[in-house]
Amino acid sequence: MDLSRLERQRLVAVTAAMFTHGTDTPELLHVWLHLESVTVLVDVAPDWELRIRPDEPGESYAMPGLGSRVDIVPAPADVPFTWRVGEGLVHVMEKFDTTDPAQRVEALFVFDGGSVVAWSFGGDLHLAGGESSGSLE
């Protein structure tokens, strides 16, 4: 997906998939960014690539045999993208694996008032927010 298509659009909502096993604390699996004209999924593929692609949230589901469930819910406040709801997306910058230049491992989403970095590590999605920096390290 050409991420420049996302630029200059306002973030209107964020939906999250939260995984819970038994009575453990829910863990973030992936997020959907609802922009003005498109919804994109930010997740980690089985090969640990950071994926950003058009998609719509599905339904919550249970895995009774494992004692687990995945809840599709409005993203909790600790998901940094929620801090940017209502802001315009100024720019998206990608970082690729040095040994496999086709594999995205990180993306910086720069909004009007700050930024969110999404990255894949160990097969999990990680997010961090802060002030706009405009560059990946």
Short mmCIF file of C-alpha atoms in Angstrom, two decimals:
data_model
loop_
_atom_site.label_atom_id
_atom_site.label_comp_id
_atom_site.label_asym_id
_atom_site.label_seq_id
_atom_site.Cartn_x
_atom_site.Cartn_y
_atom_site.Cartn_z
CA MET A 1 0.00 0.00 0.00
CA ASP A 2 1.21 3.49 -0.86
CA LEU A 3 1.14 5.13 2.57
CA SER A 4 1.14 8.62 1.06
CA ARG A 5 -2.59 7.95 0.38
CA LEU A 6 -3.16 8.29 4.11
CA GLU A 7 -1.57 11.72 4.42
CA ARG A 8 -3.68 14.84 4.85
CA GLN A 9 -6.56 12.83 6.30
CA ARG A 10 -8.01 13.32 9.77
CA LEU A 11 -7.95 10.40 12.23
CA VAL A 12 -11.56 9.97 13.36
CA ALA A 13 -11.40 6.82 15.53
CA VAL A 14 -9.19 3.90 16.57
CA THR A 15 -10.36 0.32 17.09
CA ALA A 16 -8.26 -2.37 18.77
CA ALA A 17 -8.13 -6.15 18.88
CA MET A 18 -7.38 -7.14 22.47
CA PHE A 19 -6.29 -10.71 23.26
CA THR A 20 -7.13 -12.16 26.68
CA HIS A 21 -6.10 -15.58 27.95
CA GLY A 22 -8.03 -16.71 30.99
CA THR A 23 -7.94 -13.96 33.57
CA ASP A 24 -4.72 -12.36 32.25
CA THR A 25 -4.57 -8.67 31.41
CA PRO A 26 -5.69 -8.03 27.81
CA GLU A 27 -2.85 -7.53 25.30
CA LEU A 28 -3.02 -5.41 22.16
CA LEU A 29 -2.90 -7.51 18.98
CA HIS A 30 -3.52 -4.86 16.34
CA VAL A 31 -5.28 -1.58 15.64
CA TRP A 32 -7.48 -0.12 12.95
CA LEU A 33 -7.03 3.56 12.14
CA HIS A 34 -10.28 5.09 10.92
CA LEU A 35 -9.28 7.98 8.69
CA GLU A 36 -11.70 10.21 6.80
CA SER A 37 -11.80 8.11 3.63
CA VAL A 38 -10.18 4.78 4.52
CA THR A 39 -9.69 2.42 7.45
CA VAL A 40 -6.30 0.73 7.74
CA LEU A 41 -5.14 -2.16 9.85
CA VAL A 42 -1.75 -1.93 11.58
CA ASP A 43 -0.60 -5.40 12.60
CA VAL A 44 2.28 -7.86 12.52
CA ALA A 45 2.34 -10.67 9.95
CA PRO A 46 3.40 -14.24 10.78
CA ASP A 47 6.84 -13.45 9.29
CA TRP A 48 7.06 -10.50 11.75
CA GLU A 49 6.65 -7.84 9.06
CA LEU A 50 4.79 -4.71 10.14
CA ARG A 51 1.73 -4.53 7.90
CA ILE A 52 -0.33 -1.46 7.13
CA ARG A 53 -3.22 -2.21 4.80
CA PRO A 54 -6.86 -1.31 4.11
CA ASP A 55 -9.16 -3.41 6.26
CA GLU A 56 -12.27 -3.15 8.43
CA PRO A 57 -12.63 -4.48 11.98
CA GLY A 58 -14.38 -7.82 12.33
CA GLU A 59 -16.31 -9.25 15.26
CA SER A 60 -15.01 -10.33 18.66
CA TYR A 61 -14.51 -14.08 19.05
CA ALA A 62 -13.75 -16.70 21.67
CA MET A 63 -11.38 -19.66 21.63
CA PRO A 64 -13.01 -21.80 24.33
CA GLY A 65 -10.62 -24.74 23.90
CA LEU A 66 -7.73 -22.42 24.77
CA GLY A 67 -9.57 -20.34 27.36
CA SER A 68 -8.87 -17.22 25.31
CA ARG A 69 -10.76 -14.54 23.46
CA VAL A 70 -10.17 -11.59 21.14
CA ASP A 71 -12.30 -8.53 21.77
CA ILE A 72 -12.74 -5.91 19.03
CA VAL A 73 -13.26 -2.67 20.95
CA PRO A 74 -12.65 1.07 20.80
CA ALA A 75 -8.93 1.38 21.52
CA PRO A 76 -8.11 1.96 25.18
CA ALA A 77 -6.57 5.28 26.23
CA ASP A 78 -3.08 3.78 26.55
CA VAL A 79 -2.95 3.12 22.79
CA PRO A 80 -1.00 6.18 21.52
CA PHE A 81 -3.09 6.55 18.35
CA THR A 82 -6.08 7.49 20.53
CA TRP A 83 -4.22 10.62 21.63
CA ARG A 84 -4.25 11.79 17.98
CA VAL A 85 -7.98 11.35 17.23
CA GLY A 86 -9.22 14.53 15.55
CA GLU A 87 -5.78 15.43 14.20
CA GLY A 88 -4.63 15.36 10.60
CA LEU A 89 -2.05 12.81 9.51
CA VAL A 90 0.80 14.87 8.09
CA HIS A 91 3.26 12.20 6.99
CA VAL A 92 4.04 8.49 7.27
CA MET A 93 7.65 7.31 7.14
CA GLU A 94 8.65 3.66 6.87
CA LYS A 95 11.73 1.75 7.97
CA PHE A 96 12.69 -1.55 6.37
CA ASP A 97 14.80 -4.50 7.53
CA THR A 98 18.47 -4.07 6.56
CA THR A 99 18.79 -7.72 5.51
CA ASP A 100 15.42 -7.83 3.71
CA PRO A 101 14.67 -4.39 2.24
CA ALA A 102 11.15 -5.48 1.23
CA GLN A 103 10.13 -6.15 4.84
CA ARG A 104 8.72 -3.15 6.75
CA VAL A 105 9.68 -3.24 10.42
CA GLU A 106 8.67 0.25 11.60
CA ALA A 107 6.49 3.19 10.66
CA LEU A 108 6.33 6.71 12.02
CA PHE A 109 2.91 8.38 11.81
CA VAL A 110 3.32 12.15 12.15
CA PHE A 111 0.14 13.99 13.13
CA ASP A 112 -0.57 17.70 13.63
CA GLY A 113 0.25 17.57 17.35
CA GLY A 114 2.58 14.61 17.77
CA SER A 115 3.65 11.26 16.43
CA VAL A 116 3.14 7.54 16.92
CA VAL A 117 5.76 4.93 16.11
CA ALA A 118 4.60 1.41 15.32
CA TRP A 119 7.11 -1.42 15.11
CA SER A 120 7.34 -5.18 15.01
CA PHE A 121 9.54 -6.92 17.53
CA GLY A 122 9.46 -10.58 18.43
CA GLY A 123 6.28 -11.06 16.43
CA ASP A 124 4.36 -8.49 18.48
CA LEU A 125 3.04 -5.03 17.63
CA HIS A 126 4.60 -2.23 19.69
CA LEU A 127 3.46 1.40 19.79
CA ALA A 128 4.93 4.54 21.31
CA GLY A 129 3.72 8.12 21.13
CA GLY A 130 5.26 11.48 21.60
CA GLU A 131 5.86 14.87 20.16
CA SER A 132 6.34 15.15 16.42
CA SER A 133 9.92 14.37 15.51
CA GLY A 134 9.59 13.79 11.78
CA SER A 135 12.26 11.11 11.52
CA LEU A 136 12.92 7.50 12.29
CA GLU A 137 16.14 6.60 14.04
#
